[in-house]
PDB file of C-alpha atoms and ligand atoms in Angstrom:
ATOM      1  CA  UNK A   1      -9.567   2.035 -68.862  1.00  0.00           C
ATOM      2  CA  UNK A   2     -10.608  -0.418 -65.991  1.00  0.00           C
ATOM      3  CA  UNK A   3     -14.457  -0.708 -65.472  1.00  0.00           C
ATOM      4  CA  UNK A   4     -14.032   0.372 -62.183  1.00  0.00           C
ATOM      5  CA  UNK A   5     -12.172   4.225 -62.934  1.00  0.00           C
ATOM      6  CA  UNK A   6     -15.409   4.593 -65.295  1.00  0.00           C
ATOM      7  CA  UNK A   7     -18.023   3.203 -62.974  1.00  0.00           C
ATOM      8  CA  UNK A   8     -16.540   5.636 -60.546  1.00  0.00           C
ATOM      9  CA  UNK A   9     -16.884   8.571 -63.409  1.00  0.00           C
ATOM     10  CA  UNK A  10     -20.239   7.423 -64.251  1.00  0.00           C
ATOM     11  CA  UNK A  11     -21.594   7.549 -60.806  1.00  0.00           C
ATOM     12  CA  UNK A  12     -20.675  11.070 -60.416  1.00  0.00           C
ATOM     13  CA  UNK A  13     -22.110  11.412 -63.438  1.00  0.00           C
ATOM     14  CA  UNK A  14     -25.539   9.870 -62.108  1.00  0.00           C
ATOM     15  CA  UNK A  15     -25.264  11.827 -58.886  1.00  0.00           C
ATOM     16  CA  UNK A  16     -25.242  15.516 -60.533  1.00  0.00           C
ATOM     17  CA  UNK A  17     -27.897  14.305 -62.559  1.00  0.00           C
ATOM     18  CA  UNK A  18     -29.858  13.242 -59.477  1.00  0.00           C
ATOM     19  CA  UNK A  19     -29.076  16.160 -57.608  1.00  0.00           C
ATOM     20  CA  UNK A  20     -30.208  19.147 -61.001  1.00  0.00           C
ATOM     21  CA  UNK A  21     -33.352  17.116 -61.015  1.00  0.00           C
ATOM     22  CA  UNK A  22     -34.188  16.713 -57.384  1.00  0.00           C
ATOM     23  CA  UNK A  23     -34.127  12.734 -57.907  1.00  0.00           C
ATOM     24  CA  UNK A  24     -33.036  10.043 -55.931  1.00  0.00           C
ATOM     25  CA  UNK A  25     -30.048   7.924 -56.789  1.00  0.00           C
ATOM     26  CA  UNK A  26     -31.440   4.524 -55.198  1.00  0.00           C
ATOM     27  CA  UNK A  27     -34.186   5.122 -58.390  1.00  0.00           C
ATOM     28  CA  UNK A  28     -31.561   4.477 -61.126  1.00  0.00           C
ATOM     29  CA  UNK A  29     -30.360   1.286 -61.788  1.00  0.00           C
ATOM     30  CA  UNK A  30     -27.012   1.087 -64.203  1.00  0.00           C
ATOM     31  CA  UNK A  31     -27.200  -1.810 -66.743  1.00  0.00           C
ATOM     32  CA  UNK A  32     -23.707  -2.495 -67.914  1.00  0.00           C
ATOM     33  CA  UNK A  33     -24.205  -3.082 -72.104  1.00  0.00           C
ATOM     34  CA  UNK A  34     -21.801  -6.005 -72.301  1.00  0.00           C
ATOM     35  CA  UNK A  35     -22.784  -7.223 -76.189  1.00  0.00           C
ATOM     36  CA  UNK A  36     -19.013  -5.849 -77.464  1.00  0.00           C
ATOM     37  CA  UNK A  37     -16.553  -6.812 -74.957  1.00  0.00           C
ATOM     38  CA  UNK A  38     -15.764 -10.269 -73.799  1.00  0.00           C
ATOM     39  CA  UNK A  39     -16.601 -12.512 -70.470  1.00  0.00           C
ATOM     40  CA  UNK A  40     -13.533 -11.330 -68.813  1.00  0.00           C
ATOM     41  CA  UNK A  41     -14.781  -7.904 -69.537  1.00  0.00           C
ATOM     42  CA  UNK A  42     -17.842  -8.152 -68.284  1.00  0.00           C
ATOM     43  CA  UNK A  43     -16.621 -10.592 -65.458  1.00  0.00           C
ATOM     44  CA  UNK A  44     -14.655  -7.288 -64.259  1.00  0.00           C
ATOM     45  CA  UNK A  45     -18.222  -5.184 -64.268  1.00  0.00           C
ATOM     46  CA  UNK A  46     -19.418  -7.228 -61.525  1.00  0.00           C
ATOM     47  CA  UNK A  47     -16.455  -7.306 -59.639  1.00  0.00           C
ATOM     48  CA  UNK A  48     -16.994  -2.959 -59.752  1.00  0.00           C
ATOM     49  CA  UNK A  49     -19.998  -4.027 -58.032  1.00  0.00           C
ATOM     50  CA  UNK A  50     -22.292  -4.120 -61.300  1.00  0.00           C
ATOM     51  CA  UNK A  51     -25.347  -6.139 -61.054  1.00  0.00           C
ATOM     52  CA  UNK A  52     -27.400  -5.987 -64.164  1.00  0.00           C
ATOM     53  CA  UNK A  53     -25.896  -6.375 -67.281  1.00  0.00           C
ATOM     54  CA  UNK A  54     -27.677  -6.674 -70.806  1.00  0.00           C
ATOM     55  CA  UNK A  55     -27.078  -7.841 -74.710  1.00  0.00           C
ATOM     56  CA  UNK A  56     -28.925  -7.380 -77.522  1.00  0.00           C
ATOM     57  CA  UNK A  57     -28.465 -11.029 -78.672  1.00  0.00           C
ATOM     58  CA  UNK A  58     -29.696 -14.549 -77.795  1.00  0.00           C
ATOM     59  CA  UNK A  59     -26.345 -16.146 -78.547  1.00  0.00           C
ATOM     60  CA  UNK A  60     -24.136 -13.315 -77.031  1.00  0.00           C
ATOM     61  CA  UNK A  61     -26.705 -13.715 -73.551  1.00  0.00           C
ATOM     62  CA  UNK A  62     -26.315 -16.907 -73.764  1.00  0.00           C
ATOM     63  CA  UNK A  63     -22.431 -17.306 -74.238  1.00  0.00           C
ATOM     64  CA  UNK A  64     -22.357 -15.049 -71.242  1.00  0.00           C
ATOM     65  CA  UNK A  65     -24.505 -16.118 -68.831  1.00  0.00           C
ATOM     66  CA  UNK A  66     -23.139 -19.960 -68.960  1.00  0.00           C
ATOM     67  CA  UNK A  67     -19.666 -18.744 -68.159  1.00  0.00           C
ATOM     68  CA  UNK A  68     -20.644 -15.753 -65.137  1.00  0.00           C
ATOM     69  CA  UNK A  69     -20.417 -17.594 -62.164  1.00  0.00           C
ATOM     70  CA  UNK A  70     -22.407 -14.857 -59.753  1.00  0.00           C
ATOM     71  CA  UNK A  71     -25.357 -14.563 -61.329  1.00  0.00           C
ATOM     72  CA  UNK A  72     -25.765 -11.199 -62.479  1.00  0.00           C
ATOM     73  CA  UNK A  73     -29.285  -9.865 -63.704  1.00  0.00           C
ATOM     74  CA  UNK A  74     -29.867 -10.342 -67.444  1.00  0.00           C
ATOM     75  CA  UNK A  75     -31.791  -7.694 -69.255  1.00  0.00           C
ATOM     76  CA  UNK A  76     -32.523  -8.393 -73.321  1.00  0.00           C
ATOM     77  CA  UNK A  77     -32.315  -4.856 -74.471  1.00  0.00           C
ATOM     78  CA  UNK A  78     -32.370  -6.125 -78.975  1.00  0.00           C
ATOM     79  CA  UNK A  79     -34.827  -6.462 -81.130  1.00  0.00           C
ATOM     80  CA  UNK A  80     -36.056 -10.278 -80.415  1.00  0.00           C
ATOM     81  CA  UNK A  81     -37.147 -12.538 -82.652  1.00  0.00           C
ATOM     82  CA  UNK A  82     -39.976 -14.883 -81.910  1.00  0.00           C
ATOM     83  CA  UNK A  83     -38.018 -17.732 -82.785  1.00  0.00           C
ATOM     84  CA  UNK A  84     -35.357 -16.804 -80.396  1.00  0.00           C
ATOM     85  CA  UNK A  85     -37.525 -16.375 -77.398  1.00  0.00           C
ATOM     86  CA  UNK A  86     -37.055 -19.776 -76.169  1.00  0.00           C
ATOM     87  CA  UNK A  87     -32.745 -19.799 -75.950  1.00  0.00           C
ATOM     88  CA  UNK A  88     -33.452 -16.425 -73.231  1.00  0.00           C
ATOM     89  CA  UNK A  89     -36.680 -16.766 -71.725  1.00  0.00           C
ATOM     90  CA  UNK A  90     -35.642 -18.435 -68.240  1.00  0.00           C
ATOM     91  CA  UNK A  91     -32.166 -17.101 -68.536  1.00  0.00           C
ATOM     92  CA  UNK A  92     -33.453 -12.882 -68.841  1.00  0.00           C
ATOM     93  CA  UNK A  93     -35.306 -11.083 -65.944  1.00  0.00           C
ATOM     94  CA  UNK A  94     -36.494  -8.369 -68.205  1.00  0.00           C
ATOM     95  CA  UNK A  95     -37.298  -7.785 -71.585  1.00  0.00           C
ATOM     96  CA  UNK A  96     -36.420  -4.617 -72.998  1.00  0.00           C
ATOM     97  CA  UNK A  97     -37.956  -4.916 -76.409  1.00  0.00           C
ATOM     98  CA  UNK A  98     -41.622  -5.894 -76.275  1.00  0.00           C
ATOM     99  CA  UNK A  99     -43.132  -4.275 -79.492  1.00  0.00           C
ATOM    100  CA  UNK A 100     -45.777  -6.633 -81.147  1.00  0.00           C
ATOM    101  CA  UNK A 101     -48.802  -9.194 -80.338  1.00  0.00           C
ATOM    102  CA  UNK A 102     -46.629 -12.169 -82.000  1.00  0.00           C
ATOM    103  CA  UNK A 103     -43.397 -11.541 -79.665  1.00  0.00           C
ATOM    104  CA  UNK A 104     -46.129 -11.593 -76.864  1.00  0.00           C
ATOM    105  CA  UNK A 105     -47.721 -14.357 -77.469  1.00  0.00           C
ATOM    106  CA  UNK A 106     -44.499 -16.140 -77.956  1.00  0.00           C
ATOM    107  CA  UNK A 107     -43.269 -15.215 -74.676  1.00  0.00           C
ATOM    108  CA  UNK A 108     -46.970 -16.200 -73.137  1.00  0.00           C
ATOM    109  CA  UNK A 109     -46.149 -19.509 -74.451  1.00  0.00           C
ATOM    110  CA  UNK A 110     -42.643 -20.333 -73.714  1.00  0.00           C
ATOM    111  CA  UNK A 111     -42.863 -18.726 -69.950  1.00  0.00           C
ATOM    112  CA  UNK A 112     -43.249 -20.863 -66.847  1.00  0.00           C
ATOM    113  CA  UNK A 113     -44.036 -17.675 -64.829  1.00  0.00           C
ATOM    114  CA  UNK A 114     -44.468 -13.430 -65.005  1.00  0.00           C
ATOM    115  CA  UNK A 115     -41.571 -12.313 -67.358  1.00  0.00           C
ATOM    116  CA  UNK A 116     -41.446  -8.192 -66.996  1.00  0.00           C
ATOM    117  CA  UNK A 117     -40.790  -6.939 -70.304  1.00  0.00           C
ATOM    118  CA  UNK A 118     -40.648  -3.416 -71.384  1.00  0.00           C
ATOM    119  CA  UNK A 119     -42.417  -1.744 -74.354  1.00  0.00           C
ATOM    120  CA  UNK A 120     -40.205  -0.487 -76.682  1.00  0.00           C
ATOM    121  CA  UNK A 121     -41.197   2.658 -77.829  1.00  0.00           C
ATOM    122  CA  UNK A 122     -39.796   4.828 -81.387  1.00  0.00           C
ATOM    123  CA  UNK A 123     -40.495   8.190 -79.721  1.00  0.00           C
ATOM    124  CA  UNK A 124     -38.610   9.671 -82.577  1.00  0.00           C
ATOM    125  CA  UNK A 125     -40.325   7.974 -85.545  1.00  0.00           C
ATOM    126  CA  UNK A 126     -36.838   7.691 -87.117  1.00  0.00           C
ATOM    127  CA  UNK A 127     -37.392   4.567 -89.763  1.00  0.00           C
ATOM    128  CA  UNK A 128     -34.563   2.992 -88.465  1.00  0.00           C
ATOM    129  CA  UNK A 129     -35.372   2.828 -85.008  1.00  0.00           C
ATOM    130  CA  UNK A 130     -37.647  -0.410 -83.618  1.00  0.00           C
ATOM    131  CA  UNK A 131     -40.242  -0.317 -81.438  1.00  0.00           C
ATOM    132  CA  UNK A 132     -43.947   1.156 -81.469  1.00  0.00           C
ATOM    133  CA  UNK A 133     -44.691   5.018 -82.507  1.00  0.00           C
ATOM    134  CA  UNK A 134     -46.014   6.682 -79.138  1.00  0.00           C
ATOM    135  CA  UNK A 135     -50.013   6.566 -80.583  1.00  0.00           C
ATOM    136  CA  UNK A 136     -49.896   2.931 -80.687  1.00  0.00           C
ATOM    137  CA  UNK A 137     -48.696   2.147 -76.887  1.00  0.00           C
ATOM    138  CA  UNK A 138     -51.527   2.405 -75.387  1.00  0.00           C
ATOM    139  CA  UNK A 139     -53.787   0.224 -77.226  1.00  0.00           C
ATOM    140  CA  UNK A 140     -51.086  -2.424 -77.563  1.00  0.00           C
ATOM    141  CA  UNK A 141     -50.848  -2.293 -73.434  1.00  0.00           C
ATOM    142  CA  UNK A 142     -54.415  -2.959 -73.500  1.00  0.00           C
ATOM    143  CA  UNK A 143     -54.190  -5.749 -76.094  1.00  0.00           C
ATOM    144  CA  UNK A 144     -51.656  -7.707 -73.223  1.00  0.00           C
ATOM    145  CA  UNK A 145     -54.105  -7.913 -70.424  1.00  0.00           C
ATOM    146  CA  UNK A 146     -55.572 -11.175 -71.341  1.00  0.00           C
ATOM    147  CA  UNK A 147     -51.376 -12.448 -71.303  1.00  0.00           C
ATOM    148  CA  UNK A 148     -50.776 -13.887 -67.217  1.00  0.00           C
ATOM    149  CA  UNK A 149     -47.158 -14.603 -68.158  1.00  0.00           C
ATOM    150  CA  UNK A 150     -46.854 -11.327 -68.695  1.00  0.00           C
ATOM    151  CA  UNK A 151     -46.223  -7.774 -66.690  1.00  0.00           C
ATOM    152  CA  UNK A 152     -45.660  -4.376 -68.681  1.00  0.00           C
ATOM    153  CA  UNK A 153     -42.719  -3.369 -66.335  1.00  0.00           C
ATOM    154  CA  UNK A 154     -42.434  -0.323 -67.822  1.00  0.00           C
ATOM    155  CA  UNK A 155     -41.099   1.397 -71.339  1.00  0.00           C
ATOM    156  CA  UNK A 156     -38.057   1.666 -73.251  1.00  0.00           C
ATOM    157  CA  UNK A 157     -36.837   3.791 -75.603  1.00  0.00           C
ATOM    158  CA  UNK A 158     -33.578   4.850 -78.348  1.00  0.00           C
ATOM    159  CA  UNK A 159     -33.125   8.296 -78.745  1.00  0.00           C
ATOM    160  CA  UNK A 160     -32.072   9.596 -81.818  1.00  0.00           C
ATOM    161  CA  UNK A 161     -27.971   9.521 -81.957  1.00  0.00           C
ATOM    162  CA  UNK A 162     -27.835  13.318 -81.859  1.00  0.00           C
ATOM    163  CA  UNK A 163     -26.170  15.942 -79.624  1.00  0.00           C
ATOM    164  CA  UNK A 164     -29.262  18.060 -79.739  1.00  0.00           C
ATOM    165  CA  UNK A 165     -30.023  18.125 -76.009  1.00  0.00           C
ATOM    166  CA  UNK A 166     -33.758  19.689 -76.423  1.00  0.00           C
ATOM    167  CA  UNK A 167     -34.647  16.920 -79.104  1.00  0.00           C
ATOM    168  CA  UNK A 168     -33.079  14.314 -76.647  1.00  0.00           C
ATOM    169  CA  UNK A 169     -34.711  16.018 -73.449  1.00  0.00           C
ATOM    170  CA  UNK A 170     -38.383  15.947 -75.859  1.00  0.00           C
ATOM    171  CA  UNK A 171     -37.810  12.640 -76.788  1.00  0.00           C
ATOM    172  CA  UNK A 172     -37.761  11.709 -73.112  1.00  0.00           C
ATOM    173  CA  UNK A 173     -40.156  13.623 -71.399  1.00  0.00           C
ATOM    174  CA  UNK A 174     -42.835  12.063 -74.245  1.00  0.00           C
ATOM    175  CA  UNK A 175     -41.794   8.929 -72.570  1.00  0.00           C
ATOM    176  CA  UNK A 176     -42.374   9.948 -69.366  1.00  0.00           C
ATOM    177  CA  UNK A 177     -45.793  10.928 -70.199  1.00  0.00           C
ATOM    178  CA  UNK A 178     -46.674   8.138 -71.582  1.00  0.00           C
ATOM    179  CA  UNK A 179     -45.721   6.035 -68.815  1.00  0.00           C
ATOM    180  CA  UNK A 180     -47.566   8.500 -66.560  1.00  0.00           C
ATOM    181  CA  UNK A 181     -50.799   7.901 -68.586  1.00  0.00           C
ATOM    182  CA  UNK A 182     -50.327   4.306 -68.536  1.00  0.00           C
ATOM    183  CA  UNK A 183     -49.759   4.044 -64.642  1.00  0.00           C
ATOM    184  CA  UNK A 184     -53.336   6.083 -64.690  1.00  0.00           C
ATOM    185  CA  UNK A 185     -55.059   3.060 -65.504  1.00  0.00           C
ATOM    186  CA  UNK A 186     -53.932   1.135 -63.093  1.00  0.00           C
ATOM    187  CA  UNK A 187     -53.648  -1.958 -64.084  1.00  0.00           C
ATOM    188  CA  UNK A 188     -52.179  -4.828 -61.905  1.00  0.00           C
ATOM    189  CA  UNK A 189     -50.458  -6.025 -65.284  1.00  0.00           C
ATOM    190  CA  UNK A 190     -49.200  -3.028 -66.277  1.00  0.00           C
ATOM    191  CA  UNK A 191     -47.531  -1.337 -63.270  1.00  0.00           C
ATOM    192  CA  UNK A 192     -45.457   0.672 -65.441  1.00  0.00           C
ATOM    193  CA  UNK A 193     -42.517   1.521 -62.720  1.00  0.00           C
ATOM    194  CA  UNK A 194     -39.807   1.247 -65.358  1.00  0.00           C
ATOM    195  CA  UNK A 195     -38.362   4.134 -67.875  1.00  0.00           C
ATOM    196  CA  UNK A 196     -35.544   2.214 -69.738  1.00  0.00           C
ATOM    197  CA  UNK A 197     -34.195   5.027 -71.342  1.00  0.00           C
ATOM    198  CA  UNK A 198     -30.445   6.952 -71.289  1.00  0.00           C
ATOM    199  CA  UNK A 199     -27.111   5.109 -73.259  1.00  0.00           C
ATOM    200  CA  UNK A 200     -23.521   6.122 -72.890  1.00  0.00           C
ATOM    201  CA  UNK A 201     -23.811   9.698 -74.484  1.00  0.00           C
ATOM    202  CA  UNK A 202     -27.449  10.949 -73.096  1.00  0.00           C
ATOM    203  CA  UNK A 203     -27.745   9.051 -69.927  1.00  0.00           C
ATOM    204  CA  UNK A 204     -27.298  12.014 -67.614  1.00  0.00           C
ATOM    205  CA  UNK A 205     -30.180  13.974 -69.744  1.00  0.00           C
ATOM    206  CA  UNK A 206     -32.269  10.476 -69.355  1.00  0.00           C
ATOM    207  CA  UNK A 207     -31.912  10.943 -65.354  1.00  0.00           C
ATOM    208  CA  UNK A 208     -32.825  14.093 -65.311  1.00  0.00           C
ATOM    209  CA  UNK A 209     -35.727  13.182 -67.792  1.00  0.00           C
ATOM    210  CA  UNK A 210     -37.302  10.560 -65.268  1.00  0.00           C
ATOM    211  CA  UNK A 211     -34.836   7.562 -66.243  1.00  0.00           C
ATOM    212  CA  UNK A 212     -34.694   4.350 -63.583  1.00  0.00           C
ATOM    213  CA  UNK A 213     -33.096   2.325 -66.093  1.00  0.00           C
ATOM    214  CA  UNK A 214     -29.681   3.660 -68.123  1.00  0.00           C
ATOM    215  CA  UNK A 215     -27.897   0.977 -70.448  1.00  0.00           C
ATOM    216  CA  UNK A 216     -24.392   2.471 -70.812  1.00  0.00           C
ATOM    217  CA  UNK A 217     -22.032   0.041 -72.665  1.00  0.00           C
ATOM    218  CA  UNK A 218     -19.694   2.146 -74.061  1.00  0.00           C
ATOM    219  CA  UNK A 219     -18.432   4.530 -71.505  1.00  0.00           C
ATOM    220  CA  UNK A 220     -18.539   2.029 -68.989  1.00  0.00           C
ATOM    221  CA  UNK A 221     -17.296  -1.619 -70.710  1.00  0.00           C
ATOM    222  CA  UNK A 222     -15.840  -0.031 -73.834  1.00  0.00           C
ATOM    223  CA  UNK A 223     -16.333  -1.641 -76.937  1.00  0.00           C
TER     224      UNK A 223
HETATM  225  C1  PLP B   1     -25.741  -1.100 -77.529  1.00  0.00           C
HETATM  226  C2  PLP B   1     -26.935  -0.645 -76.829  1.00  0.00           C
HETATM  227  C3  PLP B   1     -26.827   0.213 -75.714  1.00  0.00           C
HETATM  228  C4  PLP B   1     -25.514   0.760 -75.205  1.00  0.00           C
HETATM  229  O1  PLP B   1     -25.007   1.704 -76.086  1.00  0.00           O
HETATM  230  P1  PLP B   1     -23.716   2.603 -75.705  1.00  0.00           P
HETATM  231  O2  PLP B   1     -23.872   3.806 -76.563  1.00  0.00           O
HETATM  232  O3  PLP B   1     -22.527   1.796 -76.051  1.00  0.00           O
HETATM  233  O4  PLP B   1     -23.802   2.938 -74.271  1.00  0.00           O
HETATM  234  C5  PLP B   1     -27.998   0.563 -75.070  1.00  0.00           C
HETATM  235  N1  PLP B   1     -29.206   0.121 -75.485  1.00  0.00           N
HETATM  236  C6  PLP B   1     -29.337  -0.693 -76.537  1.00  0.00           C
HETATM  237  C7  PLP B   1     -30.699  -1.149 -76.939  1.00  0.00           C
HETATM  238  C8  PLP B   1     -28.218  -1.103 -77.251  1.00  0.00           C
HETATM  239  O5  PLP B   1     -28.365  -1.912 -78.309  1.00  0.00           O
END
């Protein structure tokens, strides 16, 4: 399938979504999940009229964003390393997985201006999943303040892989309240616009659910 017949599926997609939940479609930004398909691949996104496009790996970013010759908008969306932080750091405009003091500190350290990151949140408390358990957020927020290089952009989260759409539809309406909580304090480093949440096979539950961010590789670049 050429990336632009599913862009064109997706969008429909995003519009009934918009339209059951009273949102507005200018609030959703697509990320196109390019970590299994090649440059050409993701080369064609862009020319669909993709913008923002994210991996889950330092080397795969990397390999990518030497070769794309318009710049797209680089979102890390993995679990990072601290190590690692310095091969993306001035190549990624956003951060997907922020989920520990050490990561943060590392990124207050290797950045030569505000990075927004995103706080990865296990809404689901599956053991596999990364990120922080919803209790924990909200301290950990706090504990950033004293980092200038840093802005909490917002939150992201997995779902579980299920087809359950009232677990799914829980899972992201916790998030939502969370980042509603969080944009109570306002805090100039922690504006909190962001909900990173919705993947190829939820993404239209995600919108509905408050979404602004959906990371669809799958249905839209294949794998
Ligand atoms: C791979 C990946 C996606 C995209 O998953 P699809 O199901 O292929 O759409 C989204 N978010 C993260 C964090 C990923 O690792």
């Amino acid at each position: 399938m050429k990336v632009e017949d599913n862009l064109r599926e997706i969008q429909q997609k995003i519009e009934t979504a918009c339209e059951r939940s009273g949102r507005n479609r200018e609030e959703i930004k697509i990320i196109a999940v390019t970590k299994y398909v090649s440059v050409e691949r993701a080369q064609e996104a862009m020319d669909a009229g993709i913008t923002d496009l994210g991996e889950n790996r330092d080397d795969g970013l990397l390999a990518k964003w030497e070769v794309l010759e318009d710049k797209p908008t680089w979102h890390f969306i993995g679990s990072l390393q601290s190590k690692k932080v310095k091969n993306i750091i001035d190549k990624a405009a956003y951060i997907h997985s922020l989920d520990r003091l050490s990561l943060a500190e590392e990124i207050q350290k290797r950045a030569d201006h505000i990075i927004d990151c995103l706080v990865q949140v296990n809404v689901s408390g599956e053991e596999s999943k990364h990120g922080l358990p919803l209790e924990e957020v909200k301290p950990f927020i706090a504990s950033l303040k004293p980092f200038s290089n840093i802005r909490v952009a917002g939150l992201m989260t997995m779902a579980p892989f299920t087809e359950d759409e009232d677990l799914l539809r829980s899972c992201f309406r916790k998030l939502k309240d969370l980042q509603q909580d969080i944009q109570a304090l306002e805090e100039s480093y922690a504006p909190c616009t962001e909900l990173s949440m919705g993947m190829s096979n939820d993404y239209q539950i995600a919108i509905e659910e408050g979404a602004t961010m959906i990371r669809i590789g799958t249905a839209l670049v294949g794998q």
